[in-house]
Structures are given as structure tokens and as C-alpha cells.
C-alpha positions as a LaTeX table, in Angstrom:
\begin{tabular}{lrrr}
\hline
Residue & $x$ (\AA) & $y$ (\AA) & $z$ (\AA) \\
\hline
Met1 & 0.26 & 0.00 & $-0.19$ \\
Glu2 & 2.98 & 2.40 & 0.55 \\
Asn3 & 3.76 & 2.54 & $-3.17$ \\
Leu4 & 0.35 & 3.20 & $-3.63$ \\
Val5 & $-0.25$ & 5.95 & $-1.17$ \\
Lys6 & 3.44 & 7.49 & $-2.84$ \\
Arg7 & 1.77 & 7.43 & $-6.02$ \\
Leu8 & $-0.75$ & 8.74 & $-5.19$ \\
Glu9 & 0.85 & 11.95 & $-3.67$ \\
Lys10 & 3.02 & 12.50 & $-6.67$ \\
Ser11 & $-0.53$ & 12.35 & $-8.58$ \\
Gly12 & $-1.79$ & 15.51 & $-6.10$ \\
Trp13 & $-4.59$ & 13.86 & $-4.32$ \\
Lys14 & $-5.32$ & 15.02 & $-0.48$ \\
Lys15 & $-4.53$ & 12.90 & 2.09 \\
Arg16 & $-8.22$ & 12.32 & 3.14 \\
Asp17 & $-8.80$ & 11.07 & $-0.75$ \\
Ile18 & $-5.38$ & 9.19 & $-0.20$ \\
Ile19 & $-6.39$ & 7.46 & 3.26 \\
Thr20 & $-10.20$ & 6.91 & 2.25 \\
Ala21 & $-8.77$ & 5.23 & $-1.39$ \\
Val22 & $-6.70$ & 2.97 & 0.82 \\
Asn23 & $-9.58$ & 2.31 & 3.23 \\
Ile24 & $-11.66$ & 0.89 & 0.30 \\
Ile25 & $-9.17$ & $-1.21$ & $-0.90$ \\
His26 & $-7.82$ & $-2.57$ & 2.39 \\
Asp27 & $-11.88$ & $-3.49$ & 2.93 \\
Ala28 & $-12.60$ & $-5.33$ & $-0.51$ \\
Lys29 & $-9.07$ & $-7.44$ & $-0.37$ \\
Lys30 & $-10.30$ & $-8.37$ & 3.33 \\
Asp31 & $-14.14$ & $-9.12$ & 2.04 \\
Lys32 & $-13.12$ & $-11.52$ & $-0.29$ \\
Pro33 & $-14.47$ & $-14.79$ & $-0.53$ \\
His34 & $-12.38$ & $-18.19$ & 0.79 \\
Asp35 & $-12.28$ & $-19.26$ & $-2.89$ \\
Ile36 & $-11.04$ & $-16.00$ & $-4.70$ \\
Arg37 & $-8.30$ & $-15.52$ & $-1.14$ \\
Phe38 & $-8.19$ & $-20.06$ & $-1.93$ \\
Leu39 & $-7.07$ & $-19.17$ & $-6.11$ \\
Glu40 & $-4.94$ & $-16.09$ & $-5.12$ \\
Lys41 & $-2.65$ & $-18.07$ & $-2.93$ \\
Arg42 & $-1.94$ & $-20.76$ & $-5.24$ \\
Ile43 & $-2.23$ & $-18.81$ & $-9.07$ \\
Tyr44 & 1.63 & $-18.32$ & $-7.65$ \\
Trp45 & 2.88 & $-22.03$ & $-8.19$ \\
Val46 & 0.44 & $-22.62$ & $-10.72$ \\
Leu47 & 2.48 & $-19.81$ & $-12.78$ \\
Leu48 & 5.44 & $-21.17$ & $-12.23$ \\
Val49 & 4.74 & $-24.62$ & $-13.29$ \\
Ala50 & 3.43 & $-23.53$ & $-16.01$ \\
Ile51 & 6.58 & $-21.41$ & $-17.19$ \\
Ile52 & 8.82 & $-24.61$ & $-15.96$ \\
Ala53 & 6.29 & $-26.39$ & $-18.76$ \\
Ala54 & 6.38 & $-23.62$ & $-21.20$ \\
Asn55 & 9.84 & $-23.03$ & $-21.24$ \\
Phe56 & 10.46 & $-27.01$ & $-21.76$ \\
Ala57 & 8.18 & $-27.50$ & $-24.18$ \\
Ile58 & 10.19 & $-24.23$ & $-26.20$ \\
Ser59 & 13.36 & $-25.46$ & $-25.34$ \\
Val60 & 11.78 & $-29.09$ & $-27.20$ \\
Ala61 & 10.80 & $-26.56$ & $-29.99$ \\
Leu62 & 14.39 & $-24.98$ & $-30.45$ \\
Ile63 & 15.44 & $-28.93$ & $-31.73$ \\
Pro64 & 14.79 & $-27.89$ & $-35.52$ \\
Val65 & 16.72 & $-24.29$ & $-35.12$ \\
Leu66 & 19.67 & $-26.13$ & $-34.03$ \\
Val67 & 19.57 & $-28.69$ & $-36.13$ \\
Ala68 & 19.35 & $-26.33$ & $-39.39$ \\
Leu69 & 21.02 & $-23.12$ & $-38.23$ \\
Lys70 & 24.99 & $-22.28$ & $-36.98$ \\
Gly71 & 26.61 & $-19.68$ & $-36.79$ \\
Ile72 & 24.97 & $-16.18$ & $-36.20$ \\
Phe73 & 22.03 & $-17.27$ & $-37.73$ \\
Leu74 & 21.09 & $-19.02$ & $-34.84$ \\
Tyr75 & 22.19 & $-17.04$ & $-32.34$ \\
Ile76 & 20.15 & $-14.39$ & $-33.79$ \\
Val77 & 17.27 & $-17.06$ & $-33.76$ \\
Leu78 & 17.68 & $-17.87$ & $-30.21$ \\
Ile79 & 17.78 & $-14.16$ & $-29.19$ \\
Val80 & 14.69 & $-13.18$ & $-30.94$ \\
Leu81 & 12.81 & $-17.03$ & $-29.46$ \\
Gly82 & 14.43 & $-15.37$ & $-26.15$ \\
Ile83 & 13.64 & $-11.86$ & $-26.09$ \\
Ala84 & 9.95 & $-12.69$ & $-27.50$ \\
Phe85 & 9.53 & $-15.84$ & $-24.78$ \\
Gly86 & 10.46 & $-14.12$ & $-22.08$ \\
Leu87 & 8.55 & $-10.97$ & $-23.03$ \\
Leu88 & 5.26 & $-13.07$ & $-23.25$ \\
Phe89 & 6.53 & $-14.25$ & $-19.41$ \\
Glu90 & 7.08 & $-10.42$ & $-17.87$ \\
Leu91 & 3.73 & $-9.42$ & $-18.94$ \\
Val92 & 1.97 & $-12.69$ & $-17.69$ \\
Ile93 & 3.69 & $-12.41$ & $-13.92$ \\
Arg94 & 3.68 & $-8.49$ & $-13.91$ \\
Ser95 & $-0.68$ & $-8.85$ & $-13.93$ \\
Ile96 & $-0.31$ & $-10.71$ & $-11.53$ \\
Glu97 & $-1.25$ & $-7.72$ & $-9.09$ \\
His98 & $-1.03$ & $-9.98$ & $-5.55$ \\
Leu99 & 2.70 & $-11.60$ & $-6.02$ \\
Glu100 & 5.18 & $-9.73$ & $-3.51$ \\
Lys101 & 8.45 & $-9.06$ & $-3.86$ \\
Lys102 & 9.89 & $-12.65$ & $-2.51$ \\
His103 & 7.72 & $-14.13$ & $-5.37$ \\
His104 & 8.85 & $-12.07$ & $-7.74$ \\
Leu105 & 13.01 & $-12.69$ & $-6.86$ \\
Leu106 & 12.03 & $-15.86$ & $-6.59$ \\
Leu107 & 11.26 & $-16.02$ & $-10.87$ \\
Ala108 & 13.57 & $-13.62$ & $-11.26$ \\
Val109 & 15.93 & $-16.27$ & $-9.95$ \\
Leu110 & 14.30 & $-19.94$ & $-11.22$ \\
Ile111 & 12.78 & $-18.82$ & $-14.09$ \\
Pro112 & 16.57 & $-18.34$ & $-16.22$ \\
Leu113 & 17.87 & $-21.14$ & $-14.08$ \\
Ile114 & 15.51 & $-23.39$ & $-15.76$ \\
Ala115 & 15.59 & $-21.89$ & $-18.97$ \\
Leu116 & 19.89 & $-22.69$ & $-19.13$ \\
Ala117 & 19.16 & $-26.09$ & $-17.82$ \\
Asn118 & 16.56 & $-26.31$ & $-20.26$ \\
Ala119 & 18.64 & $-24.66$ & $-23.14$ \\
Phe120 & 21.26 & $-26.73$ & $-22.35$ \\
Ala121 & 20.49 & $-29.88$ & $-22.46$ \\
Ile122 & 17.67 & $-29.48$ & $-25.24$ \\
Ser123 & 21.10 & $-28.00$ & $-26.93$ \\
Asn124 & 23.26 & $-31.61$ & $-26.19$ \\
Val125 & 19.81 & $-33.84$ & $-27.52$ \\
Ser126 & 20.60 & $-31.75$ & $-31.02$ \\
Asn127 & 24.42 & $-32.63$ & $-30.84$ \\
Asn128 & 23.69 & $-35.96$ & $-30.20$ \\
Leu129 & 20.74 & $-36.44$ & $-32.81$ \\
Met130 & 23.46 & $-34.57$ & $-35.66$ \\
Ser131 & 26.09 & $-37.36$ & $-34.37$ \\
Thr132 & 23.92 & $-39.91$ & $-35.04$ \\
Leu133 & 22.68 & $-38.62$ & $-38.36$ \\
Ser134 & 25.98 & $-37.70$ & $-38.81$ \\
Leu135 & 25.65 & $-34.17$ & $-39.46$ \\
Ala136 & 28.49 & $-31.50$ & $-38.87$ \\
Asn137 & 25.94 & $-29.05$ & $-37.43$ \\
Leu138 & 27.44 & $-29.71$ & $-33.72$ \\
His139 & 26.81 & $-26.38$ & $-31.11$ \\
Asn140 & 28.74 & $-25.28$ & $-28.08$ \\
Ser141 & 25.74 & $-26.18$ & $-25.53$ \\
Leu142 & 26.83 & $-24.00$ & $-23.00$ \\
Ile143 & 27.61 & $-21.06$ & $-25.43$ \\
Val144 & 23.53 & $-21.73$ & $-26.48$ \\
Ala145 & 22.13 & $-22.15$ & $-23.28$ \\
Leu146 & 23.87 & $-18.64$ & $-22.47$ \\
Val147 & 21.98 & $-16.63$ & $-24.79$ \\
Tyr148 & 18.94 & $-18.29$ & $-24.93$ \\
Ser149 & 18.28 & $-17.70$ & $-20.97$ \\
Val150 & 20.18 & $-14.19$ & $-21.18$ \\
Ser151 & 18.13 & $-12.88$ & $-23.76$ \\
Phe152 & 15.04 & $-14.92$ & $-22.02$ \\
Val153 & 15.38 & $-12.92$ & $-18.93$ \\
Leu154 & 16.58 & $-9.63$ & $-20.69$ \\
Pro155 & 13.22 & $-8.36$ & $-20.42$ \\
Tyr156 & 13.13 & $-8.54$ & $-16.89$ \\
Ile157 & 15.95 & $-7.15$ & $-16.63$ \\
Ile158 & 15.28 & $-3.33$ & $-18.36$ \\
Tyr159 & 11.71 & $-3.91$ & $-16.69$ \\
Arg160 & 12.69 & $-4.18$ & $-13.23$ \\
Phe161 & 16.23 & $-2.57$ & $-13.01$ \\
Val162 & 16.44 & $-0.16$ & $-16.23$ \\
Leu163 & 13.12 & 1.32 & $-16.40$ \\
Lys164 & 12.74 & 1.03 & $-12.78$ \\
Ile165 & 9.37 & $-0.19$ & $-12.78$ \\
Glu166 & 8.09 & $-1.73$ & $-9.52$ \\
Tyr167 & 5.00 & $-3.51$ & $-9.69$ \\
Tyr168 & 5.30 & $-6.11$ & $-6.77$ \\
Ala169 & 2.76 & $-5.08$ & $-4.28$ \\
Lys170 & 4.82 & $-4.27$ & $-1.17$ \\
Glu171 & 2.71 & $-5.26$ & 2.25 \\
\hline
\end{tabular}
């Protein structure tokens, strides 16, 4: 609520109106039905599982790209896909209003690590597939994983640290 109060003060709201607005929001949160509060508490974990599953699906979908491309073209495609999916997940995470700072910190650490591990594993699978098929298009799995995961987390870094947008609940 502190963040809201500061923003309202900055916008020129009167102290009495700010107190009224904060009390209305506080009462609305307190009076939420039990089912809604239950869902709000679980949505974070559902989101985390969905992001992990989607990250894995994206990594699997990268196999044809890894087999077909090499050099700078591969890395450009990885960067574009990483940024695109990173923006998508950033939008989803940002749209959940009740997440607190601790939730965002966990997501900021866990999601890039998962993206890194998935991209590394899939790059190794791709290299094994190319070796089996006698193709000479092997990639450095660590570099592929780093390029993708850094690109994936870049939207979060830009929103949070460059633009300094703090959209988590400070309660």
C-alpha cells in the first residue's frame, strides 16, 4: 500500500482522499470470498509450474532450429525467440497484482536457471541427434544455453532494473 500512497501523493491527491481510497482497497481485500483468496494464494505456484512447462516446450521446439542453423543465424534466432518468450512471461508475471517482492525474486532467479538448464539439455540432445545422423552442425551447448537464457531474462531485467518499474505488492 505504501507504493500506492506514494503514487497518489505524487499525482496530487489530498491526504483525506488517499486514506479513503486505501481503506476501500483494504476492506475489499479483507472482504474477498474465501475461494478467491484460496485461488490467489495458489496462482503463483500454478504460474511457476506453467512457466517451467512452457520453458521445456520452447526448448524442445528449438531442436529443429539447432539442427538447421549454425553460426550467427542460430544466435540471432535464439535471441529473438528468447526475448519474445521473455516478454510474454514478463507480461504474465506483471499482470498478477498480488505478487510480493519475494515472489518476484524467486521468479527472477529460478526462471533463468530453468531456461539455462533446458536450453543446455536440448542443445545436447540436438548435438547427439546430429552425431547420430552424421551431420556436421554441432553447437557449444553452454553458449547456446547462455544466449537463450540471457535473452529470455532480458525483458525482466529491463523492466525491473533499467526502467525501475516496481509492480509488486509492498505489503
